[in-house]
Short mmCIF file of N, CA and C in Angstrom, two decimals:
data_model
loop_
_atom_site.label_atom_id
_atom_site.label_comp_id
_atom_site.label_asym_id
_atom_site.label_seq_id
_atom_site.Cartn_x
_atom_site.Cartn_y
_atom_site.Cartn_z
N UNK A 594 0.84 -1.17 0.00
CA UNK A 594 0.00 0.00 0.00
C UNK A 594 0.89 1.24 0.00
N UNK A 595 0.52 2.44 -1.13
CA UNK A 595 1.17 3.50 -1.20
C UNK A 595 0.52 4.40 -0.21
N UNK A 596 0.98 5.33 0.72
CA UNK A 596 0.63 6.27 1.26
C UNK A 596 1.44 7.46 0.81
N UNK A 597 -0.15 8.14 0.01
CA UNK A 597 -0.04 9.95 -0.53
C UNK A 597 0.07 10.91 0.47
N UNK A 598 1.13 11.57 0.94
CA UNK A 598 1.69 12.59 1.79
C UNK A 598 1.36 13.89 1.08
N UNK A 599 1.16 14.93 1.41
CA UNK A 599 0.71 16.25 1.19
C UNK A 599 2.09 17.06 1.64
N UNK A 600 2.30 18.27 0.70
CA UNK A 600 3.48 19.10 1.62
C UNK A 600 2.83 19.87 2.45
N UNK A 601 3.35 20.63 3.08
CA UNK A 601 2.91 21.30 4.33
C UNK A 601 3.88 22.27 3.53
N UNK A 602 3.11 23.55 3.33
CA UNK A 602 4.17 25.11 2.40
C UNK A 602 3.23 26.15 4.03
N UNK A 603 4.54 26.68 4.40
CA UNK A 603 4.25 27.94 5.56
C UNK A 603 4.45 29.05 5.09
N UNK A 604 3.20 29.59 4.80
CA UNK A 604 3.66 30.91 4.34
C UNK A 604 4.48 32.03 5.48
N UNK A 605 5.03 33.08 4.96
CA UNK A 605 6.12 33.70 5.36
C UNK A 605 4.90 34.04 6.69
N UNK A 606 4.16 34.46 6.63
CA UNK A 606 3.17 35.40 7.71
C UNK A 606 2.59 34.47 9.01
N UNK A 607 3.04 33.13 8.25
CA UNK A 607 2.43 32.37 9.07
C UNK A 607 3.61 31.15 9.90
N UNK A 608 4.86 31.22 9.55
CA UNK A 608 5.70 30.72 10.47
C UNK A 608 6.03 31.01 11.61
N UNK A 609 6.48 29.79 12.13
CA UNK A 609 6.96 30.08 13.97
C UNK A 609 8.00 29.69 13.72
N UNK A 610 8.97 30.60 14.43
CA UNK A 610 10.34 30.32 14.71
C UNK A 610 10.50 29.77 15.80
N UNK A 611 10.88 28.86 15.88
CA UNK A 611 11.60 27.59 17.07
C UNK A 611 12.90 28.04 17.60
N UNK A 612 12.97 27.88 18.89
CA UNK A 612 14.72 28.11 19.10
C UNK A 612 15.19 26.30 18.79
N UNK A 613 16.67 26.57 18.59
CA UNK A 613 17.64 25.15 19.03
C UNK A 613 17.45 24.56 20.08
N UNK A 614 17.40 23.38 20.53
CA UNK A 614 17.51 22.56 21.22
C UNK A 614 18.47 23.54 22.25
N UNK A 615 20.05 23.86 21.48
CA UNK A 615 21.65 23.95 22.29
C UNK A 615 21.17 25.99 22.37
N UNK A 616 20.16 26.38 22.30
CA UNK A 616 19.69 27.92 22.41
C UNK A 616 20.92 29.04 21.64
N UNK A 617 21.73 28.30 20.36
CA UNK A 617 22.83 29.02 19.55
C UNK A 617 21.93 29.64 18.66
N UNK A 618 20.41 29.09 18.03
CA UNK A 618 19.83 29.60 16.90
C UNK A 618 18.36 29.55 17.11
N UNK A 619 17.48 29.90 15.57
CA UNK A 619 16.59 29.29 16.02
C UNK A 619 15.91 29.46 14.17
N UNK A 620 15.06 28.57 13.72
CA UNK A 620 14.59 27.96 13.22
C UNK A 620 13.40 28.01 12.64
N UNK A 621 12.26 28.34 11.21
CA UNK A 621 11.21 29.00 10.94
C UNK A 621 11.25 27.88 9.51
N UNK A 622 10.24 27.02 9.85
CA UNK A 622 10.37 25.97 8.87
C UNK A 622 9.20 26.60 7.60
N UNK A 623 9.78 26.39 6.48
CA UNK A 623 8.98 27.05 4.94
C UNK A 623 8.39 25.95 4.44
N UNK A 624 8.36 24.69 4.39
CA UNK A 624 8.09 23.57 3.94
C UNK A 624 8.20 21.71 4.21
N UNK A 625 7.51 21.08 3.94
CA UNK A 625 7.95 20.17 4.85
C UNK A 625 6.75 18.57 4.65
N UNK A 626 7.18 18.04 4.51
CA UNK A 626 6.58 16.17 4.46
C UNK A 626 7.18 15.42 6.07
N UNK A 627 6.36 15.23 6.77
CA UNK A 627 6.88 14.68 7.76
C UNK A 627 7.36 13.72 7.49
N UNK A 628 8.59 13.37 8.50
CA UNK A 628 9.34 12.27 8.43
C UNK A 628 10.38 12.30 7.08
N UNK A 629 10.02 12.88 6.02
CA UNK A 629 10.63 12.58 4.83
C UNK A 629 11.37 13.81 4.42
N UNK A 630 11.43 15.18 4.31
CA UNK A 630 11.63 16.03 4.14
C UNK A 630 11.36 17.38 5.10
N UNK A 631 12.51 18.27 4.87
CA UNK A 631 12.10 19.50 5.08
C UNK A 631 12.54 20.81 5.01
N UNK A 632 11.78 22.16 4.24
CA UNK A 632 13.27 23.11 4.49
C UNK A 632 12.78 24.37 4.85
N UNK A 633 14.04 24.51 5.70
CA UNK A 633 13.51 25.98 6.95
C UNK A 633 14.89 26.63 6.68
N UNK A 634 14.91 27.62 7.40
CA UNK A 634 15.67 29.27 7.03
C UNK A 634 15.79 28.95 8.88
N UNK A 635 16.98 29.28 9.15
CA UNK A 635 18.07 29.29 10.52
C UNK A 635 18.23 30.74 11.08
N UNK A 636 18.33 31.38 12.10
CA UNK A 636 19.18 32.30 12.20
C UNK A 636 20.07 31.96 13.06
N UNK A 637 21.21 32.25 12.74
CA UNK A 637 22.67 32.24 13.95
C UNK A 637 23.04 33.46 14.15
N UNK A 638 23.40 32.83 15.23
CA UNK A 638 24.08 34.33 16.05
C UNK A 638 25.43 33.72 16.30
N UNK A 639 25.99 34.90 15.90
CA UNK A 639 27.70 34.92 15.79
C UNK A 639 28.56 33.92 16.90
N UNK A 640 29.34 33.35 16.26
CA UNK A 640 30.37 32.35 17.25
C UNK A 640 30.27 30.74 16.91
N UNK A 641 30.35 30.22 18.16
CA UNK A 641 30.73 28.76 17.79
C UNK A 641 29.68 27.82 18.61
N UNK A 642 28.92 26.86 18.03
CA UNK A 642 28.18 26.23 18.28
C UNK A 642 27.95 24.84 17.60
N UNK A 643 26.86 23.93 17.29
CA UNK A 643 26.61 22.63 16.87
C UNK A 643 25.51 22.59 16.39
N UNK A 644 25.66 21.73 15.57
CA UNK A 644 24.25 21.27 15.08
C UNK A 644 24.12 20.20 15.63
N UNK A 645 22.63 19.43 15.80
CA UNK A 645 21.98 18.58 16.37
C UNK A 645 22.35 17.58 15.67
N UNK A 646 22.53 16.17 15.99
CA UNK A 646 22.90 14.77 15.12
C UNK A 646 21.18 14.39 14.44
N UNK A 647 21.08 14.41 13.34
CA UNK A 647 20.06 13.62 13.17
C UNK A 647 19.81 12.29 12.25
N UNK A 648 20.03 11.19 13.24
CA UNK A 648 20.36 9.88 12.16
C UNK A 648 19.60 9.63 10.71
N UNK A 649 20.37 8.93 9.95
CA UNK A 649 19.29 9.18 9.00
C UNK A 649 18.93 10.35 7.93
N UNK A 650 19.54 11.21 8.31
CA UNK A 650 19.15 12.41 7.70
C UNK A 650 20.17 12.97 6.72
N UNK A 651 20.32 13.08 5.29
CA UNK A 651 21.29 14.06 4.33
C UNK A 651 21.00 15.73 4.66
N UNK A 652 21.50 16.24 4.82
CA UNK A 652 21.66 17.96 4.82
C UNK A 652 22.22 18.49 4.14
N UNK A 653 21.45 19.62 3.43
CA UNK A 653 22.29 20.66 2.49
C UNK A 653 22.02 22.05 3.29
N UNK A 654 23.11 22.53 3.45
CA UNK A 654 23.45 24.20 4.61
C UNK A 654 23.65 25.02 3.57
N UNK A 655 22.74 26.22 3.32
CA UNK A 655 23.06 27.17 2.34
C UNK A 655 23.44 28.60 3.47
N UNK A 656 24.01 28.99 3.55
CA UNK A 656 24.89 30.21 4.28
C UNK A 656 23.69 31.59 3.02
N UNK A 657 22.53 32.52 3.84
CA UNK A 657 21.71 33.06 2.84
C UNK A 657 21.78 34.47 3.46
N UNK A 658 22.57 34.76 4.46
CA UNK A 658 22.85 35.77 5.82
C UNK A 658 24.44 36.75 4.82
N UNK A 659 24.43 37.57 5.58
CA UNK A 659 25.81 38.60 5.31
C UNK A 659 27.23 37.84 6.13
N UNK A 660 27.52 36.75 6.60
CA UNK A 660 28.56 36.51 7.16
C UNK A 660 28.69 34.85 7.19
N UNK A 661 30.14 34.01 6.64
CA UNK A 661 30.15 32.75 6.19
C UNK A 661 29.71 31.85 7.63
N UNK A 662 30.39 31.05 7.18
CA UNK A 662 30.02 30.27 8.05
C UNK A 662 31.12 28.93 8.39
N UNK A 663 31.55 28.33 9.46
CA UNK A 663 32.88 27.16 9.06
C UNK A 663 31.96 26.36 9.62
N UNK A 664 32.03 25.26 9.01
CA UNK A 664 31.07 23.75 9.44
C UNK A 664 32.51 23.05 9.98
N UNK A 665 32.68 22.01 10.85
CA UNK A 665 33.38 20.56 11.29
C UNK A 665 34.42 21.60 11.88
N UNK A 666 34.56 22.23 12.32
CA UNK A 666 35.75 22.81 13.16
C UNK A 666 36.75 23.18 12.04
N UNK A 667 36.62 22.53 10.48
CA UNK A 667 37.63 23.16 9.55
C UNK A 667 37.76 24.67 9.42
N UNK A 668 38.77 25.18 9.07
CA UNK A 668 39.57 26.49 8.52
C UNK A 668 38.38 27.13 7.28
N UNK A 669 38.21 26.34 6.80
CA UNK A 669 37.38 26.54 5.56
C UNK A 669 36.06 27.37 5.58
N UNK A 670 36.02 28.41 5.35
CA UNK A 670 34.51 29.12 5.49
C UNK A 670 33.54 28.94 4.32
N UNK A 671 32.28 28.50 4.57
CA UNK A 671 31.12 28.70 3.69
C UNK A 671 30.97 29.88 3.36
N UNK A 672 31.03 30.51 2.15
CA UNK A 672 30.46 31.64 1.75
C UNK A 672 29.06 31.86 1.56
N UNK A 673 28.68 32.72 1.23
CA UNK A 673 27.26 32.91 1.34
C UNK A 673 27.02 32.75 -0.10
N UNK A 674 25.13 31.71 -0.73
CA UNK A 674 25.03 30.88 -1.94
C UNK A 674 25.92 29.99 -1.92
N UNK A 675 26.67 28.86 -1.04
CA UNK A 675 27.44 27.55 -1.70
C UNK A 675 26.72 26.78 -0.71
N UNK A 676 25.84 25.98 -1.62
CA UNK A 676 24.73 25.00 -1.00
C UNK A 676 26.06 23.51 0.03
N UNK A 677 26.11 23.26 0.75
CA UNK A 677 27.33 22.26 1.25
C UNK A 677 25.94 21.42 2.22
N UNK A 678 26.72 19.84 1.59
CA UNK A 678 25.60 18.65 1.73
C UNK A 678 26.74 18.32 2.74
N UNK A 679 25.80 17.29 3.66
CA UNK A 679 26.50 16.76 4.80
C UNK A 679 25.34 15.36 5.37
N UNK A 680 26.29 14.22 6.48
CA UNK A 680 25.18 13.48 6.75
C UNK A 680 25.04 14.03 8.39
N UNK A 681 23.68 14.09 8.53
CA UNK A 681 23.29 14.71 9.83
C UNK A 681 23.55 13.87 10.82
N UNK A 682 24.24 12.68 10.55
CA UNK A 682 24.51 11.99 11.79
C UNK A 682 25.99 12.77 12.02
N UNK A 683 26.22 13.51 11.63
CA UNK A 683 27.51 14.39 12.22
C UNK A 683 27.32 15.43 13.34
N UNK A 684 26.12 15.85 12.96
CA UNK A 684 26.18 17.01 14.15
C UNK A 684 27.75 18.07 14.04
N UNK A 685 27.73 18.47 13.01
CA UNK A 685 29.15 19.51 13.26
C UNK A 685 29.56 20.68 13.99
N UNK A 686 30.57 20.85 14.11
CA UNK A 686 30.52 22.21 15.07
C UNK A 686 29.77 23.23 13.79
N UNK A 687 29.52 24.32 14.30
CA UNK A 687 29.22 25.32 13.36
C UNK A 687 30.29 27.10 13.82
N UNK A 688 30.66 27.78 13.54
CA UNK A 688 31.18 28.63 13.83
C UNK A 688 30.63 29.88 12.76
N UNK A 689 29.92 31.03 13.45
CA UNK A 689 29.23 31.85 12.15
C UNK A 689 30.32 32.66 12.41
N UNK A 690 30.62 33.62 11.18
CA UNK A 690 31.22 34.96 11.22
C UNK A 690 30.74 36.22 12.40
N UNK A 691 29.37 35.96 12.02
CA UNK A 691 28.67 37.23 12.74
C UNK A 691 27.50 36.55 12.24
N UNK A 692 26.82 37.93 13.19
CA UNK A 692 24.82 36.81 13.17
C UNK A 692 24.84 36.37 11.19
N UNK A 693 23.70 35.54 11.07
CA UNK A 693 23.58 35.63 9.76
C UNK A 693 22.31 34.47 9.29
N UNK A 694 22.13 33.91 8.53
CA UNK A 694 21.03 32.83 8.22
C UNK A 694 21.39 32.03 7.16
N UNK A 695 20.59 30.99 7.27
CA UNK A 695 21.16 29.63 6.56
C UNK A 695 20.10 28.93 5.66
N UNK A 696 19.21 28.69 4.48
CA UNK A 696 18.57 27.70 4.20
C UNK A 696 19.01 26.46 4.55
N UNK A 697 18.29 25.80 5.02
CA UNK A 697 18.04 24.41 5.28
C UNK A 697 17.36 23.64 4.30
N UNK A 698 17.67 22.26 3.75
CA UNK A 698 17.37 21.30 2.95
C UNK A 698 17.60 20.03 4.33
N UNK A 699 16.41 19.02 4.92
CA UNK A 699 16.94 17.75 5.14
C UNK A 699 15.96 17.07 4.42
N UNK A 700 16.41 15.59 3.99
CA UNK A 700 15.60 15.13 3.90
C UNK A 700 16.19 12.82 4.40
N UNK A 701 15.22 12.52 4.93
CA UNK A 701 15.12 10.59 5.09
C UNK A 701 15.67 10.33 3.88
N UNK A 702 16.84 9.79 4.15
CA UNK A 702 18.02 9.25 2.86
C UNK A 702 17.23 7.70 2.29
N UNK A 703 16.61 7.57 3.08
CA UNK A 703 15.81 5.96 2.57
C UNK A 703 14.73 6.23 1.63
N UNK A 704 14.06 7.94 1.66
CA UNK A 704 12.65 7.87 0.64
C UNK A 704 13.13 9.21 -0.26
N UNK A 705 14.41 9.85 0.36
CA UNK A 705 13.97 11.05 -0.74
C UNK A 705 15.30 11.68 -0.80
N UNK A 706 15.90 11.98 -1.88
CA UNK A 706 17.00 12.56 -2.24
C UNK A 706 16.81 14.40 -2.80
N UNK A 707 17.90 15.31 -2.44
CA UNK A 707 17.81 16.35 -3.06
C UNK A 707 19.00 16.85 -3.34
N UNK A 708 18.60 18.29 -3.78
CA UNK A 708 20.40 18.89 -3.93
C UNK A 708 19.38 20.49 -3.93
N UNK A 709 20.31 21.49 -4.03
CA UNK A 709 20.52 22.71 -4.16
C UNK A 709 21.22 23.87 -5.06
N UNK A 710 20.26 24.23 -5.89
CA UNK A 710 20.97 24.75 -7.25
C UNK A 710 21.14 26.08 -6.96
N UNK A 711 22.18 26.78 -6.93
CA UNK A 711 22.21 28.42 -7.02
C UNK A 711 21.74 29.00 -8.51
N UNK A 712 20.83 29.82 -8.94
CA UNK A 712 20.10 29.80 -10.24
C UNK A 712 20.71 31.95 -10.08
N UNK A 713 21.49 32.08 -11.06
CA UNK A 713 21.44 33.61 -10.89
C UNK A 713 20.10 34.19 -12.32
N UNK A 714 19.41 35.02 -12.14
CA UNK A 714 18.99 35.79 -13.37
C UNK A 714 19.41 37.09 -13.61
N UNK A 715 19.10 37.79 -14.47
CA UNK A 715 19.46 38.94 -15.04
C UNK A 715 18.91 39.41 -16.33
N UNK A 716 18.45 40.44 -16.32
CA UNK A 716 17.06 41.39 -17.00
C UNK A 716 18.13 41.42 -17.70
N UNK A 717 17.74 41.81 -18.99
CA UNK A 717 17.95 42.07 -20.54
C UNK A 717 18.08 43.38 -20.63
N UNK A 718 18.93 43.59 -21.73
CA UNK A 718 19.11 45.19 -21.63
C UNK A 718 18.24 45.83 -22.08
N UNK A 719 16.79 45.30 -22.94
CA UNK A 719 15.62 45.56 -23.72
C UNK A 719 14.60 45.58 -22.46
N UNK A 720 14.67 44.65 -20.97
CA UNK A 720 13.58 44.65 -20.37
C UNK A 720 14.14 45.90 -19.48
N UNK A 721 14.99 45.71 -19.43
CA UNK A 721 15.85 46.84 -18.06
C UNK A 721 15.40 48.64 -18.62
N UNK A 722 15.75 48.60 -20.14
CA UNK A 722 15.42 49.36 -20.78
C UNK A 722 13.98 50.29 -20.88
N UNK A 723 13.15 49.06 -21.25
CA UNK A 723 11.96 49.18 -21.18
C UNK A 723 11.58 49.33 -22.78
N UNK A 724 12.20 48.83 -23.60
CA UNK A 724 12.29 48.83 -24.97
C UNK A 724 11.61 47.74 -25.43
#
């Protein structure tokens, strides 16, 4: 037997922001399939903290705030737009630059796979124009 799941879409007016579990952030989920998926917008506040282990779970961290971000205690900073996949049974340190925000992608590695495309556009010199 197939069971049909519905998404759950929160509009902007109508989200609740959650704090963290570890009180470093807190959390305003945009979309979401229980159990199987979900993706919410983070805010951090500047410094060094963790993310929660969640077994089971693939993560993509998009850095969407004015200041990077270092995941696993590495040297290496996330810039802001570089979607970075991870397995949530890591729980990594997180270290922000300064406050800033993050899209969130998780989703149950057993029913549902994703990724994260950075898509730039740019008006035409005829629409910009108005020609």
């Amino acid at each position: 037997m197939t069971t049909v799941r519905e998404a759950r879409i929160v509009r902007h007016a109508d989200r609740r922001t959650t704090p963290w579990a570890n009180g470093a952030g807190t959390t305003a989920e945009i979309a979401g399939v229980a159990s199987r998926w979900r993706f919410s917008v983070a805010t951090l506040e500047a410094g060094s903290t963790f993310f929660s282990p969640f077994p089971g779970v693939d993560r993509i961290f998009t850095v969407i705030g004015d200041h990077p971000v270092s995941l696993g205690g590495g040297p290496t900073l996330i810039p802001r737009l570089s979607p970075t996949a991870f397995a949530g049974e890591r729980g990594p340190d997180c270290v922000a630059e300064g406050p800033t925000e993050a899209f969130n992608v998780m989703v149950h590695r057993t029913t549902t796979a994703a990724s994260v495309i950075m898509w730039t556009t740019s008006r035409s010199q005829d629409t910009a124009t108005g020609c």
